[in-house]
PDB file of C-alpha atoms in Angstrom:
ATOM      1  CA  UNK A   1     112.885 114.765  99.937  1.00 37.00           C
ATOM      2  CA  UNK A   2     116.071 113.834 101.739  1.00 43.00           C
ATOM      3  CA  UNK A   3     115.937 110.895 104.110  1.00 48.00           C
ATOM      4  CA  UNK A   4     117.285 110.842 107.613  1.00 51.00           C
ATOM      5  CA  UNK A   5     120.769 109.572 108.421  1.00 58.00           C
ATOM      6  CA  UNK A   6     120.982 105.782 108.481  1.00 69.00           C
ATOM      7  CA  UNK A   7     122.026 104.860 112.021  1.00 80.00           C
ATOM      8  CA  UNK A   8     121.252 101.158 111.745  1.00 86.00           C
ATOM      9  CA  UNK A   9     123.765  98.536 112.832  1.00 92.00           C
ATOM     10  CA  UNK A  10     126.017  97.172 110.040  1.00 94.00           C
ATOM     11  CA  UNK A  11     124.253  93.803 109.953  1.00 95.00           C
ATOM     12  CA  UNK A  12     120.884  95.564 109.542  1.00 93.00           C
ATOM     13  CA  UNK A  13     122.213  97.655 106.639  1.00 93.00           C
ATOM     14  CA  UNK A  14     123.458  94.524 104.885  1.00 95.00           C
ATOM     15  CA  UNK A  15     120.137  92.762 105.452  1.00 94.00           C
ATOM     16  CA  UNK A  16     118.200  95.808 104.224  1.00 91.00           C
ATOM     17  CA  UNK A  17     120.317  95.943 101.059  1.00 93.00           C
ATOM     18  CA  UNK A  18     119.508  92.341 100.175  1.00 93.00           C
ATOM     19  CA  UNK A  19     115.886  92.726 101.243  1.00 87.00           C
ATOM     20  CA  UNK A  20     115.537  95.479  98.630  1.00 83.00           C
ATOM     21  CA  UNK A  21     117.196  93.337  95.935  1.00 87.00           C
ATOM     22  CA  UNK A  22     115.005  90.339  96.749  1.00 84.00           C
ATOM     23  CA  UNK A  23     111.644  92.057  97.136  1.00 75.00           C
ATOM     24  CA  UNK A  24     112.179  94.206  94.038  1.00 73.00           C
ATOM     25  CA  UNK A  25     112.906  91.107  91.943  1.00 76.00           C
ATOM     26  CA  UNK A  26     116.496  92.039  91.177  1.00 85.00           C
ATOM     27  CA  UNK A  27     117.543  88.795  92.856  1.00 89.00           C
ATOM     28  CA  UNK A  28     115.341  86.021  91.522  1.00 87.00           C
ATOM     29  CA  UNK A  29     114.185  82.978  93.524  1.00 89.00           C
ATOM     30  CA  UNK A  30     116.899  80.329  93.529  1.00 91.00           C
ATOM     31  CA  UNK A  31     119.729  82.854  93.397  1.00 94.00           C
ATOM     32  CA  UNK A  32     122.540  82.181  95.871  1.00 95.00           C
ATOM     33  CA  UNK A  33     123.722  85.038  98.067  1.00 96.00           C
ATOM     34  CA  UNK A  34     127.447  85.619  98.682  1.00 96.00           C
ATOM     35  CA  UNK A  35     129.066  83.438 101.322  1.00 95.00           C
ATOM     36  CA  UNK A  36     129.640  84.750 104.827  1.00 95.00           C
ATOM     37  CA  UNK A  37     133.325  85.244 104.029  1.00 95.00           C
ATOM     38  CA  UNK A  38     132.593  87.129 100.802  1.00 96.00           C
ATOM     39  CA  UNK A  39     129.948  89.279 102.496  1.00 96.00           C
ATOM     40  CA  UNK A  40     132.384  90.176 105.263  1.00 96.00           C
ATOM     41  CA  UNK A  41     135.041  91.179 102.734  1.00 96.00           C
ATOM     42  CA  UNK A  42     132.642  93.150 100.525  1.00 96.00           C
ATOM     43  CA  UNK A  43     131.085  95.115 103.404  1.00 96.00           C
ATOM     44  CA  UNK A  44     134.292  95.302 105.464  1.00 96.00           C
ATOM     45  CA  UNK A  45     132.698  93.738 108.525  1.00 96.00           C
ATOM     46  CA  UNK A  46     133.426  90.707 110.689  1.00 96.00           C
ATOM     47  CA  UNK A  47     132.205  87.256 109.681  1.00 96.00           C
ATOM     48  CA  UNK A  48     129.976  87.338 112.791  1.00 96.00           C
ATOM     49  CA  UNK A  49     128.265  90.493 111.474  1.00 96.00           C
ATOM     50  CA  UNK A  50     127.848  88.967 108.005  1.00 96.00           C
ATOM     51  CA  UNK A  51     126.400  85.802 109.542  1.00 96.00           C
ATOM     52  CA  UNK A  52     123.956  87.886 111.608  1.00 96.00           C
ATOM     53  CA  UNK A  53     122.771  89.663 108.444  1.00 96.00           C
ATOM     54  CA  UNK A  54     122.066  86.356 106.713  1.00 96.00           C
ATOM     55  CA  UNK A  55     120.309  85.058 109.810  1.00 94.00           C
ATOM     56  CA  UNK A  56     118.049  88.126 109.778  1.00 92.00           C
ATOM     57  CA  UNK A  57     117.125  87.409 106.139  1.00 93.00           C
ATOM     58  CA  UNK A  58     116.371  83.780 107.031  1.00 91.00           C
ATOM     59  CA  UNK A  59     114.221  84.851 109.984  1.00 87.00           C
ATOM     60  CA  UNK A  60     112.254  87.117 107.643  1.00 82.00           C
ATOM     61  CA  UNK A  61     111.558  84.220 105.296  1.00 83.00           C
ATOM     62  CA  UNK A  62     113.402  85.789 102.371  1.00 88.00           C
ATOM     63  CA  UNK A  63     116.128  83.152 102.076  1.00 92.00           C
ATOM     64  CA  UNK A  64     116.953  79.662 103.262  1.00 91.00           C
ATOM     65  CA  UNK A  65     120.231  78.000 104.073  1.00 92.00           C
ATOM     66  CA  UNK A  66     121.114  74.836 102.117  1.00 91.00           C
ATOM     67  CA  UNK A  67     123.797  72.742 103.788  1.00 89.00           C
ATOM     68  CA  UNK A  68     126.913  72.518 101.674  1.00 88.00           C
ATOM     69  CA  UNK A  69     125.545  74.887  99.021  1.00 92.00           C
ATOM     70  CA  UNK A  70     124.805  78.315 100.487  1.00 93.00           C
ATOM     71  CA  UNK A  71     121.958  80.748 101.072  1.00 95.00           C
ATOM     72  CA  UNK A  72     119.148  80.654  98.492  1.00 93.00           C
ATOM     73  CA  UNK A  73     116.611  83.371  97.719  1.00 93.00           C
ATOM     74  CA  UNK A  74     112.982  82.311  98.257  1.00 87.00           C
ATOM     75  CA  UNK A  75     109.947  83.541  96.355  1.00 77.00           C
ATOM     76  CA  UNK A  76     107.392  85.054  98.699  1.00 68.00           C
ATOM     77  CA  UNK A  77     104.991  88.005  98.495  1.00 65.00           C
ATOM     78  CA  UNK A  78     106.063  90.936 100.648  1.00 64.00           C
ATOM     79  CA  UNK A  79     103.886  91.633 103.695  1.00 69.00           C
ATOM     80  CA  UNK A  80     101.613  94.649 103.738  1.00 76.00           C
ATOM     81  CA  UNK A  81     102.494  97.729 105.782  1.00 72.00           C
ATOM     82  CA  UNK A  82     100.304  99.570 108.248  1.00 70.00           C
ATOM     83  CA  UNK A  83      99.593 103.264 107.876  1.00 69.00           C
ATOM     84  CA  UNK A  84     102.016 103.990 110.706  1.00 69.00           C
ATOM     85  CA  UNK A  85     104.754 101.956 109.037  1.00 74.00           C
ATOM     86  CA  UNK A  86     104.217 103.846 105.781  1.00 74.00           C
ATOM     87  CA  UNK A  87     104.419 107.105 107.730  1.00 71.00           C
ATOM     88  CA  UNK A  88     107.706 106.018 109.298  1.00 73.00           C
ATOM     89  CA  UNK A  89     109.053 104.957 105.908  1.00 73.00           C
ATOM     90  CA  UNK A  90     107.996 108.240 104.332  1.00 72.00           C
ATOM     91  CA  UNK A  91     109.679 110.255 107.087  1.00 70.00           C
ATOM     92  CA  UNK A  92     112.854 108.170 106.863  1.00 69.00           C
ATOM     93  CA  UNK A  93     113.195 107.808 103.090  1.00 69.00           C
ATOM     94  CA  UNK A  94     110.824 110.368 101.546  1.00 68.00           C
ATOM     95  CA  UNK A  95     108.629 107.616 100.070  1.00 72.00           C
ATOM     96  CA  UNK A  96     105.889 105.458 101.581  1.00 74.00           C
ATOM     97  CA  UNK A  97     106.601 102.626  99.145  1.00 76.00           C
ATOM     98  CA  UNK A  98     108.044  99.386 100.447  1.00 71.00           C
ATOM     99  CA  UNK A  99     110.889  97.592  98.705  1.00 66.00           C
ATOM    100  CA  UNK A 100     109.782  96.562  95.230  1.00 70.00           C
ATOM    101  CA  UNK A 101     106.462  98.408  95.517  1.00 79.00           C
ATOM    102  CA  UNK A 102     104.835 100.992  93.311  1.00 84.00           C
ATOM    103  CA  UNK A 103     101.486 102.714  93.526  1.00 88.00           C
ATOM    104  CA  UNK A 104      98.871 103.544  90.917  1.00 91.00           C
ATOM    105  CA  UNK A 105      95.136 104.183  90.500  1.00 92.00           C
ATOM    106  CA  UNK A 106      95.420 107.421  92.487  1.00 94.00           C
ATOM    107  CA  UNK A 107      91.962 108.918  92.939  1.00 96.00           C
ATOM    108  CA  UNK A 108      90.659 111.793  95.031  1.00 97.00           C
ATOM    109  CA  UNK A 109      87.264 113.379  95.606  1.00 97.00           C
ATOM    110  CA  UNK A 110      85.320 115.387  98.162  1.00 97.00           C
ATOM    111  CA  UNK A 111      82.509 113.171  99.465  1.00 98.00           C
ATOM    112  CA  UNK A 112      80.084 112.969 102.418  1.00 98.00           C
ATOM    113  CA  UNK A 113      81.681 111.218 105.386  1.00 97.00           C
ATOM    114  CA  UNK A 114      80.392 107.646 105.962  1.00 97.00           C
ATOM    115  CA  UNK A 115      79.547 106.670 109.526  1.00 97.00           C
ATOM    116  CA  UNK A 116      82.866 104.921 110.308  1.00 96.00           C
ATOM    117  CA  UNK A 117      84.860 107.847 108.907  1.00 97.00           C
ATOM    118  CA  UNK A 118      82.786 110.498 110.693  1.00 97.00           C
ATOM    119  CA  UNK A 119      83.295 108.703 113.989  1.00 97.00           C
ATOM    120  CA  UNK A 120      87.039 108.275 113.406  1.00 96.00           C
ATOM    121  CA  UNK A 121      87.552 111.932 112.451  1.00 97.00           C
ATOM    122  CA  UNK A 122      85.153 113.189 115.144  1.00 95.00           C
ATOM    123  CA  UNK A 123      83.007 115.102 112.641  1.00 95.00           C
ATOM    124  CA  UNK A 124      79.308 115.125 111.793  1.00 95.00           C
ATOM    125  CA  UNK A 125      77.948 112.277 109.685  1.00 96.00           C
ATOM    126  CA  UNK A 126      77.771 113.427 106.068  1.00 95.00           C
ATOM    127  CA  UNK A 127      80.272 116.280 106.497  1.00 96.00           C
ATOM    128  CA  UNK A 128      82.568 116.886 103.544  1.00 97.00           C
ATOM    129  CA  UNK A 129      85.780 114.866 103.619  1.00 98.00           C
ATOM    130  CA  UNK A 130      88.541 114.286 101.114  1.00 98.00           C
ATOM    131  CA  UNK A 131      88.840 110.656 100.081  1.00 98.00           C
ATOM    132  CA  UNK A 132      92.218 109.747  98.592  1.00 98.00           C
ATOM    133  CA  UNK A 133      92.813 106.191  97.422  1.00 96.00           C
ATOM    134  CA  UNK A 134      95.625 104.327  95.737  1.00 94.00           C
ATOM    135  CA  UNK A 135      96.731 100.746  95.104  1.00 94.00           C
ATOM    136  CA  UNK A 136     100.128  99.457  96.213  1.00 90.00           C
ATOM    137  CA  UNK A 137     101.545  96.653  94.093  1.00 88.00           C
ATOM    138  CA  UNK A 138     104.654  94.538  93.845  1.00 81.00           C
ATOM    139  CA  UNK A 139     105.633  91.833  91.379  1.00 74.00           C
ATOM    140  CA  UNK A 140     103.152  89.407  92.987  1.00 76.00           C
ATOM    141  CA  UNK A 141     100.149  91.700  92.549  1.00 85.00           C
ATOM    142  CA  UNK A 142      98.218  93.951  94.905  1.00 89.00           C
ATOM    143  CA  UNK A 143      99.852  94.497  98.289  1.00 89.00           C
ATOM    144  CA  UNK A 144      97.054  96.710  99.602  1.00 92.00           C
ATOM    145  CA  UNK A 145      94.283  99.062  98.610  1.00 95.00           C
ATOM    146  CA  UNK A 146      94.787 102.181 100.703  1.00 94.00           C
ATOM    147  CA  UNK A 147      92.314 104.982 101.438  1.00 96.00           C
ATOM    148  CA  UNK A 148      93.034 108.202 103.308  1.00 96.00           C
ATOM    149  CA  UNK A 149      90.115 110.200 104.701  1.00 98.00           C
ATOM    150  CA  UNK A 150      90.986 113.844 105.416  1.00 98.00           C
ATOM    151  CA  UNK A 151      88.739 116.650 106.776  1.00 97.00           C
ATOM    152  CA  UNK A 152      87.792 118.980 103.904  1.00 97.00           C
ATOM    153  CA  UNK A 153      89.233 122.028 105.704  1.00 96.00           C
ATOM    154  CA  UNK A 154      92.752 120.857 104.814  1.00 97.00           C
ATOM    155  CA  UNK A 155      91.852 120.838 101.138  1.00 96.00           C
ATOM    156  CA  UNK A 156      91.449 124.608 101.319  1.00 94.00           C
ATOM    157  CA  UNK A 157      95.036 124.895 102.549  1.00 95.00           C
ATOM    158  CA  UNK A 158      96.404 122.240 100.193  1.00 97.00           C
ATOM    159  CA  UNK A 159      94.317 122.026  96.987  1.00 97.00           C
ATOM    160  CA  UNK A 160      96.274 119.080  95.592  1.00 97.00           C
ATOM    161  CA  UNK A 161      94.832 116.856  98.334  1.00 97.00           C
ATOM    162  CA  UNK A 162      91.592 116.758  96.340  1.00 96.00           C
ATOM    163  CA  UNK A 163      93.297 116.078  92.995  1.00 96.00           C
ATOM    164  CA  UNK A 164      93.509 112.585  91.524  1.00 95.00           C
ATOM    165  CA  UNK A 165      97.268 112.629  91.173  1.00 91.00           C
ATOM    166  CA  UNK A 166     100.173 111.340  93.213  1.00 90.00           C
ATOM    167  CA  UNK A 167     101.089 113.991  95.788  1.00 91.00           C
ATOM    168  CA  UNK A 168     104.233 116.045  95.283  1.00 91.00           C
ATOM    169  CA  UNK A 169     106.307 117.681  97.977  1.00 89.00           C
ATOM    170  CA  UNK A 170     105.664 115.005 100.598  1.00 87.00           C
ATOM    171  CA  UNK A 171     102.972 112.751 101.983  1.00 89.00           C
ATOM    172  CA  UNK A 172      99.550 114.101 102.937  1.00 93.00           C
ATOM    173  CA  UNK A 173     100.590 114.169 106.595  1.00 92.00           C
ATOM    174  CA  UNK A 174     103.795 116.031 105.831  1.00 91.00           C
ATOM    175  CA  UNK A 175     101.945 118.569 103.682  1.00 95.00           C
ATOM    176  CA  UNK A 176      99.294 119.155 106.352  1.00 96.00           C
ATOM    177  CA  UNK A 177     101.903 119.576 109.095  1.00 95.00           C
ATOM    178  CA  UNK A 178     103.802 122.041 106.925  1.00 95.00           C
ATOM    179  CA  UNK A 179     100.689 124.062 106.056  1.00 96.00           C
ATOM    180  CA  UNK A 180      99.332 124.227 109.610  1.00 96.00           C
ATOM    181  CA  UNK A 181     102.591 124.376 111.535  1.00 96.00           C
ATOM    182  CA  UNK A 182     101.359 121.558 113.778  1.00 97.00           C
ATOM    183  CA  UNK A 183     103.362 118.314 113.483  1.00 95.00           C
ATOM    184  CA  UNK A 184     101.762 114.906 113.828  1.00 92.00           C
ATOM    185  CA  UNK A 185     102.162 113.978 117.490  1.00 94.00           C
ATOM    186  CA  UNK A 186     100.703 110.489 117.710  1.00 92.00           C
ATOM    187  CA  UNK A 187      98.659 107.868 115.914  1.00 92.00           C
ATOM    188  CA  UNK A 188      96.248 105.076 116.797  1.00 94.00           C
ATOM    189  CA  UNK A 189      96.454 101.797 114.851  1.00 92.00           C
ATOM    190  CA  UNK A 190      94.155  98.802 114.600  1.00 93.00           C
ATOM    191  CA  UNK A 191      94.418  95.517 112.714  1.00 91.00           C
ATOM    192  CA  UNK A 192      91.760  92.879 112.125  1.00 92.00           C
ATOM    193  CA  UNK A 193      90.869  90.011 109.814  1.00 90.00           C
ATOM    194  CA  UNK A 194      87.740  90.288 107.687  1.00 91.00           C
ATOM    195  CA  UNK A 195      85.863  88.025 105.343  1.00 89.00           C
ATOM    196  CA  UNK A 196      86.082  89.135 101.739  1.00 89.00           C
ATOM    197  CA  UNK A 197      83.010  91.238 100.927  1.00 89.00           C
ATOM    198  CA  UNK A 198      81.905  92.100  97.371  1.00 89.00           C
ATOM    199  CA  UNK A 199      83.174  95.671  97.932  1.00 91.00           C
ATOM    200  CA  UNK A 200      86.550  94.426  99.126  1.00 92.00           C
ATOM    201  CA  UNK A 201      86.753  92.112  96.102  1.00 91.00           C
ATOM    202  CA  UNK A 202      86.080  95.079  93.798  1.00 92.00           C
ATOM    203  CA  UNK A 203      88.752  97.238  95.443  1.00 94.00           C
ATOM    204  CA  UNK A 204      91.287  94.407  95.254  1.00 93.00           C
ATOM    205  CA  UNK A 205      90.430  93.757  91.589  1.00 92.00           C
ATOM    206  CA  UNK A 206      89.368  90.163  92.250  1.00 90.00           C
ATOM    207  CA  UNK A 207      86.984  88.019  90.230  1.00 84.00           C
ATOM    208  CA  UNK A 208      83.626  88.324  92.064  1.00 76.00           C
ATOM    209  CA  UNK A 209      82.565  84.962  90.623  1.00 79.00           C
ATOM    210  CA  UNK A 210      85.583  83.134  92.072  1.00 82.00           C
ATOM    211  CA  UNK A 211      86.886  85.087  95.091  1.00 79.00           C
ATOM    212  CA  UNK A 212      89.513  83.700  97.488  1.00 83.00           C
ATOM    213  CA  UNK A 213      88.127  82.071 100.612  1.00 84.00           C
ATOM    214  CA  UNK A 214      90.782  83.231 103.096  1.00 84.00           C
ATOM    215  CA  UNK A 215      90.153  86.390 105.137  1.00 88.00           C
ATOM    216  CA  UNK A 216      91.958  89.630 104.371  1.00 90.00           C
ATOM    217  CA  UNK A 217      93.795  91.983 106.706  1.00 91.00           C
ATOM    218  CA  UNK A 218      92.136  95.340 107.394  1.00 94.00           C
ATOM    219  CA  UNK A 219      94.299  97.974 109.077  1.00 92.00           C
ATOM    220  CA  UNK A 220      93.343 101.462 110.183  1.00 94.00           C
ATOM    221  CA  UNK A 221      95.445 104.393 111.378  1.00 93.00           C
ATOM    222  CA  UNK A 222      94.223 107.612 112.976  1.00 95.00           C
ATOM    223  CA  UNK A 223      96.699 110.513 112.960  1.00 95.00           C
ATOM    224  CA  UNK A 224      96.528 113.335 115.494  1.00 96.00           C
ATOM    225  CA  UNK A 225      98.502 116.604 115.429  1.00 96.00           C
ATOM    226  CA  UNK A 226     100.138 118.483 118.308  1.00 96.00           C
ATOM    227  CA  UNK A 227      96.927 120.472 118.927  1.00 95.00           C
ATOM    228  CA  UNK A 228      94.890 117.303 119.319  1.00 95.00           C
ATOM    229  CA  UNK A 229      93.144 117.612 115.943  1.00 95.00           C
ATOM    230  CA  UNK A 230      92.541 114.407 113.977  1.00 96.00           C
ATOM    231  CA  UNK A 231      93.987 115.169 110.548  1.00 97.00           C
ATOM    232  CA  UNK A 232      93.653 111.828 108.765  1.00 97.00           C
ATOM    233  CA  UNK A 233      92.039 108.404 109.017  1.00 97.00           C
ATOM    234  CA  UNK A 234      93.617 105.700 106.874  1.00 94.00           C
ATOM    235  CA  UNK A 235      92.230 102.298 105.924  1.00 95.00           C
ATOM    236  CA  UNK A 236      94.477  99.686 104.308  1.00 93.00           C
ATOM    237  CA  UNK A 237      92.931  96.556 102.830  1.00 94.00           C
ATOM    238  CA  UNK A 238      95.476  93.793 102.328  1.00 92.00           C
ATOM    239  CA  UNK A 239      95.549  91.664  99.216  1.00 89.00           C
ATOM    240  CA  UNK A 240      94.715  87.947  99.555  1.00 83.00           C
ATOM    241  CA  UNK A 241      97.565  85.992 101.095  1.00 78.00           C
ATOM    242  CA  UNK A 242      99.195  89.125 102.492  1.00 81.00           C
ATOM    243  CA  UNK A 243     100.122  89.322 106.139  1.00 78.00           C
ATOM    244  CA  UNK A 244     101.045  92.147 108.460  1.00 76.00           C
ATOM    245  CA  UNK A 245     104.563  91.936 109.791  1.00 72.00           C
ATOM    246  CA  UNK A 246     106.389  94.202 112.202  1.00 72.00           C
ATOM    247  CA  UNK A 247     109.712  94.080 113.980  1.00 66.00           C
ATOM    248  CA  UNK A 248     111.086  95.845 117.039  1.00 68.00           C
ATOM    249  CA  UNK A 249     114.092  95.632 119.304  1.00 66.00           C
ATOM    250  CA  UNK A 250     113.614  93.856 122.636  1.00 68.00           C
ATOM    251  CA  UNK A 251     115.712  94.909 125.603  1.00 61.00           C
ATOM    252  CA  UNK A 252     116.753  92.334 128.147  1.00 54.00           C
TER     253      UNK A 252
END
């Protein structure tokens, strides 16, 4: 699926390029990035733009500046993404994966809706819903265990939603919008910290006899189409040590 045109500022494009190389492991920790002068020449930008790109990478914790030596790549697990961020990434690039991520353990089934899911989807408790789950990983391990809960009516329009395979032809939201003719109009996101329960430990493939003590990030996203119908409820469970990070422009 073709991505949208990249209208980011030059410094942001440079930073994104090196973010991909760093988070995918192509640039190992300890590697030195090109100097400001070399970056400016390679990307045909001003030294001020090149310096701004490196500053963005430093602010994101991906690199550090060493006086008299240069800019060094740091080793740090990538933050987890919210459902809305994955939606944005999928719309922009055609893939919900973050830099250096992959997904596996794709499972799907039609099950009775638990209480939290029934409330989120505004359906009767125990009604049939499609449960789709997958695990996002990077080189550090599990980024997040992600579950999408979808009203069973959409499975009749799109049978592959209930199949335990990676979706083809787009994300679940894109496929539903295409099948119904009603685009996703808005979403509602929440984020909270939770103590690690035995169920969370199982989903995150942790040793139940020696689980981490720090809390984990739990993020939910409710997606609503242009007719006001709730088409999906997503729950992302962050791996231990993962944080949620977001960035936005601030106008003066």
